Amino acid sequence: MDCLTGQTMKFAIALFSPPHSPSSRRALRFAQAALSSGHEIVRLFFYQDGVHSASSSVVSNQDELDVAAQWRELLTTHQLDGVVCIAAALRRGVLNAEEAERYARNAASLEAPWELSGLGQLHEASQMADRLVCFGGN
Amino acid sequence: MAKSLLIISRQAPWAGPGAREALDIALAGGAFDLPIGMLFLDDGVFQLAPGQQPQSLEQKDLSANLQALPMFGVEELFASQHCLDQRGIRQLTLPAVCVGDAEISALIDRYEQVITL
């Protein structure tokens, strides 16, 4: 709940920066805070270098924040809609099993609950939400 | 009533996929008949400069995709006059409205949502 108005909000969250950038950490913390305050996240949309935060191939040091693992946990726990832009992901080597097979690549690094889809999903989310909140743009 | 979106494109066309990816958001929105505006700012104004030679970089020309904006119904195009002047760009490949710094904040205010890439 919003402490000022008592209203809950619907957020669409877009992430553009790579996993180790401060803005990616902020996006994760924002999403966690929004949910724990009773707000709704209609969709997470990862675009540009943000696609790497959905990758299951990122290995973080044991004593450091594992952004990808925390996103995965957040998605699973709250059954969030997590969409990774397919064009941006293919360009950066983040493929699910289906795309790895289609392009004859030997590694798939995107797994459920993440989905690969197009930019229409970003527009749809921003239309459904009260606020589109972007992290890591230029 | 669909929410309006302003895309602020700040990357030079050959500085990586940033410019193309900003443009793709605009084209996708246009394809869904959404009210989309695009503002070229900072090095983003280089996207509007004529006479680009992408062959030497073995990349596809972004100009063709930019020309598709009006066809996709994205007709609200703006470029920062200050950024154009700084970079010596006098001729534009798209019919963008050149706006002064003071007008930019009013322009951003007109849109319900903003994405800066």
Coordinates of C-alpha atoms in Angstrom, one line a residue:
Chain A
M1 CA 0.0 0.0 0.0
D2 CA 1.1 3.5 -0.7
C3 CA 1.7 5.1 2.7
L4 CA 0.3 8.4 1.5
T5 CA -2.8 7.4 -0.4
G6 CA -3.4 3.9 0.8
Q7 CA -3.8 2.9 -2.9
T8 CA -2.0 0.0 -4.5
M9 CA -0.4 0.5 -7.9
K10 CA 0.3 -1.6 -10.9
F11 CA 3.9 -1.4 -12.1
A12 CA 5.6 -2.4 -15.3
I13 CA 9.3 -2.7 -14.8
A14 CA 11.8 -2.4 -17.7
L15 CA 15.5 -3.2 -17.2
F16 CA 18.1 -2.1 -19.7
S17 CA 21.5 -2.4 -17.9
P18 CA 23.8 -5.4 -17.4
P19 CA 23.5 -7.5 -14.2
H20 CA 26.5 -5.9 -12.4
S21 CA 25.4 -2.3 -12.8
P22 CA 24.0 -0.4 -9.9
S23 CA 20.8 0.2 -11.7
S24 CA 20.1 -3.5 -12.1
R25 CA 20.5 -3.9 -8.3
R26 CA 18.1 -1.0 -7.9
A27 CA 15.6 -2.6 -10.2
L28 CA 15.6 -5.8 -8.2
R29 CA 15.3 -3.9 -4.9
F30 CA 12.5 -1.8 -6.3
A31 CA 10.6 -4.9 -7.4
Q32 CA 11.0 -6.5 -4.0
A33 CA 9.9 -3.4 -2.2
A34 CA 6.9 -2.9 -4.5
L35 CA 5.7 -6.4 -3.9
S36 CA 6.3 -6.3 -0.1
S37 CA 4.3 -3.1 0.0
G38 CA 1.3 -4.8 -1.6
H39 CA 1.7 -3.3 -5.1
E40 CA 1.4 -5.4 -8.2
I41 CA 4.0 -5.9 -10.9
V42 CA 2.1 -6.6 -14.2
R43 CA 5.3 -7.6 -16.0
L44 CA 9.1 -7.4 -15.9
F45 CA 10.5 -6.7 -19.3
F46 CA 14.3 -7.2 -19.8
Y47 CA 15.8 -5.4 -22.9
Q48 CA 19.2 -4.4 -24.2
D49 CA 21.9 -5.6 -21.7
G50 CA 19.2 -6.3 -19.2
V51 CA 18.6 -9.7 -20.9
H52 CA 21.8 -11.0 -19.1
S53 CA 20.0 -10.7 -15.8
A54 CA 17.6 -13.5 -16.9
S55 CA 20.5 -15.8 -17.9
S56 CA 21.0 -19.0 -16.0
S57 CA 24.7 -19.0 -17.1
V58 CA 25.9 -16.1 -14.9
V59 CA 28.2 -17.2 -12.1
S60 CA 28.6 -14.8 -9.2
N61 CA 31.1 -15.0 -6.4
Q62 CA 29.6 -16.8 -3.4
D63 CA 29.8 -13.8 -1.2
E64 CA 28.3 -11.4 -3.7
L65 CA 24.8 -10.6 -4.8
D66 CA 23.6 -13.1 -7.4
V67 CA 21.2 -10.8 -9.3
A68 CA 20.0 -13.5 -11.8
A69 CA 19.3 -15.9 -9.0
Q70 CA 17.3 -13.3 -7.0
W71 CA 15.2 -12.4 -10.0
R72 CA 14.5 -16.1 -10.6
E73 CA 13.4 -16.5 -7.0
L74 CA 11.2 -13.4 -7.1
L75 CA 9.5 -14.6 -10.3
T76 CA 8.9 -18.0 -8.9
T77 CA 7.7 -16.9 -5.5
H78 CA 5.3 -14.3 -6.8
Q79 CA 4.5 -16.0 -10.1
L80 CA 5.4 -12.9 -12.0
D81 CA 5.3 -12.5 -15.7
G82 CA 9.0 -12.2 -16.8
V83 CA 9.6 -11.4 -20.4
V84 CA 13.0 -11.1 -22.2
C85 CA 13.1 -9.4 -25.6
I86 CA 13.8 -12.1 -28.1
A87 CA 15.8 -9.9 -30.6
A88 CA 17.9 -8.4 -27.8
A89 CA 18.5 -11.8 -26.2
L90 CA 19.5 -13.6 -29.5
R91 CA 22.0 -10.8 -30.3
R92 CA 23.6 -11.3 -26.9
G93 CA 23.6 -15.1 -26.8
V94 CA 20.8 -15.5 -24.3
L95 CA 18.8 -18.4 -25.8
N96 CA 16.2 -20.8 -24.5
A97 CA 16.3 -24.4 -25.5
E98 CA 14.0 -23.8 -28.5
E99 CA 16.1 -21.0 -29.9
A100 CA 19.3 -22.8 -29.3
E101 CA 17.9 -25.7 -31.4
R102 CA 16.6 -23.3 -34.1
Y103 CA 20.0 -21.6 -34.5
A104 CA 22.1 -24.7 -33.9
R105 CA 23.8 -23.3 -30.8
N106 CA 25.1 -25.7 -28.2
A107 CA 24.1 -23.8 -25.1
A108 CA 20.7 -22.7 -23.8
S109 CA 20.9 -20.2 -21.0
L110 CA 17.3 -19.1 -20.5
E111 CA 14.9 -21.2 -18.6
A112 CA 11.4 -21.0 -17.3
P113 CA 9.9 -19.0 -15.7
W114 CA 11.5 -16.5 -18.1
E115 CA 9.9 -16.2 -21.5
L116 CA 11.3 -14.9 -24.8
S117 CA 8.9 -12.6 -26.6
G118 CA 8.7 -9.4 -28.6
L119 CA 8.6 -5.7 -27.9
G120 CA 4.8 -5.7 -28.1
Q121 CA 5.0 -7.2 -24.6
L122 CA 6.7 -4.0 -23.3
H123 CA 4.0 -1.8 -24.8
E124 CA 1.2 -4.1 -23.5
A125 CA 2.7 -4.0 -20.0
S126 CA 3.1 -0.2 -20.0
Q127 CA -0.6 0.2 -21.2
M128 CA -1.8 -2.2 -18.4
A129 CA 0.3 -0.5 -15.7
D130 CA -0.3 2.7 -13.7
R131 CA 3.4 3.3 -14.0
L132 CA 6.2 2.2 -16.3
V133 CA 9.4 2.3 -14.3
C134 CA 12.7 2.0 -16.3
F135 CA 16.1 1.1 -14.9
G136 CA 19.5 1.4 -16.6
G137 CA 18.5 3.5 -19.6
N138 CA 21.0 6.0 -21.0
Chain B
M1 CA -7.4 5.8 -24.5
A2 CA -3.9 4.5 -25.0
K3 CA -1.1 6.0 -22.9
S4 CA 1.4 8.1 -24.9
L5 CA 5.1 7.3 -24.8
L6 CA 8.1 9.4 -25.6
I7 CA 11.3 7.6 -26.6
I8 CA 14.4 9.6 -26.0
S9 CA 17.2 8.2 -28.2
R10 CA 20.6 9.3 -27.1
Q11 CA 23.0 6.8 -28.8
A12 CA 24.9 7.4 -32.0
P13 CA 23.9 4.9 -34.8
W14 CA 27.3 3.1 -34.8
A15 CA 27.9 3.0 -31.0
G16 CA 26.4 -0.4 -30.5
P17 CA 22.8 -1.7 -30.8
G18 CA 21.4 1.1 -28.5
A19 CA 20.1 3.3 -31.3
R20 CA 18.5 0.4 -33.2
E21 CA 16.9 -0.9 -30.0
A22 CA 15.4 2.4 -29.1
L23 CA 14.0 2.7 -32.7
D24 CA 12.6 -0.8 -32.5
I25 CA 10.5 0.2 -29.4
A26 CA 9.1 3.1 -31.5
L27 CA 8.3 0.9 -34.5
A28 CA 6.7 -1.8 -32.4
G29 CA 4.5 0.9 -30.7
G30 CA 3.6 2.3 -34.0
A31 CA 2.6 -1.1 -35.3
F32 CA 0.1 -1.3 -32.3
D33 CA -1.2 2.2 -33.2
L34 CA 0.0 3.7 -29.9
P35 CA 0.7 7.4 -29.6
I36 CA 4.5 7.4 -29.8
G37 CA 6.9 10.3 -30.0
M38 CA 10.6 10.2 -30.5
L39 CA 13.2 12.7 -29.4
F40 CA 16.8 12.6 -30.7
L41 CA 19.1 13.9 -28.1
D42 CA 22.9 14.1 -27.5
D43 CA 24.7 11.7 -29.8
G44 CA 21.3 10.4 -30.9
V45 CA 21.1 13.2 -33.4
F46 CA 23.8 11.5 -35.4
Q47 CA 21.1 9.1 -36.5
L48 CA 19.5 11.9 -38.5
A49 CA 22.7 12.9 -40.3
P50 CA 22.8 12.2 -44.0
G51 CA 25.5 10.3 -45.9
Q52 CA 26.2 7.5 -43.6
Q53 CA 28.3 4.6 -44.8
P54 CA 27.5 1.5 -42.8
Q55 CA 29.1 -0.8 -45.3
S56 CA 32.6 -0.1 -43.9
L57 CA 31.4 -1.4 -40.5
E58 CA 29.7 -4.4 -42.1
Q59 CA 26.4 -3.3 -40.5
K60 CA 23.0 -2.6 -41.9
D61 CA 22.0 1.0 -42.4
L62 CA 19.8 2.3 -39.7
S63 CA 18.5 5.1 -42.0
A64 CA 16.1 2.7 -43.8
N65 CA 14.5 1.7 -40.5
L66 CA 14.3 5.4 -39.4
Q67 CA 12.5 6.2 -42.7
A68 CA 9.9 3.6 -41.7
L69 CA 8.8 5.7 -38.7
P70 CA 6.1 7.7 -40.5
M71 CA 4.9 4.6 -42.2
F72 CA 4.4 3.0 -38.8
G73 CA 2.4 6.1 -37.7
V74 CA 5.2 7.6 -35.6
E75 CA 5.1 11.1 -36.8
E76 CA 6.0 13.1 -33.7
L77 CA 9.7 13.4 -34.2
F78 CA 11.9 15.8 -32.5
A79 CA 15.6 16.7 -32.4
S80 CA 17.5 18.9 -30.0
Q81 CA 18.7 22.0 -31.8
H82 CA 21.5 22.5 -29.3
C83 CA 22.8 18.9 -29.9
L84 CA 22.6 19.3 -33.7
D85 CA 24.5 22.6 -33.5
Q86 CA 27.2 21.2 -31.3
R87 CA 27.8 18.4 -33.8
G88 CA 27.5 20.6 -36.9
I89 CA 24.5 18.7 -38.4
R90 CA 22.5 21.0 -40.6
Q91 CA 20.6 18.7 -42.7
L92 CA 18.2 16.0 -41.4
T93 CA 17.1 12.8 -43.1
L94 CA 13.8 12.8 -41.3
P95 CA 11.2 15.6 -40.9
A96 CA 12.0 16.1 -37.2
V97 CA 10.9 19.3 -35.4
C98 CA 14.0 21.0 -33.9
V99 CA 13.4 22.0 -30.3
G100 CA 15.3 24.2 -28.0
D101 CA 16.5 23.1 -24.5
A102 CA 13.7 25.0 -22.8
E103 CA 11.1 23.3 -24.9
I104 CA 12.4 19.8 -24.1
S105 CA 11.0 19.7 -20.5
A106 CA 7.6 20.8 -21.8
L107 CA 7.8 18.1 -24.5
I108 CA 8.6 15.4 -21.9
D109 CA 5.7 16.7 -19.8
R110 CA 3.3 16.1 -22.7
Y111 CA 3.8 12.3 -22.6
E112 CA 2.5 10.0 -20.0
Q113 CA 5.5 7.6 -20.2
V114 CA 9.1 8.1 -21.2
I115 CA 11.8 5.7 -22.1
T116 CA 15.4 7.0 -22.4
L117 CA 17.9 4.7 -24.2

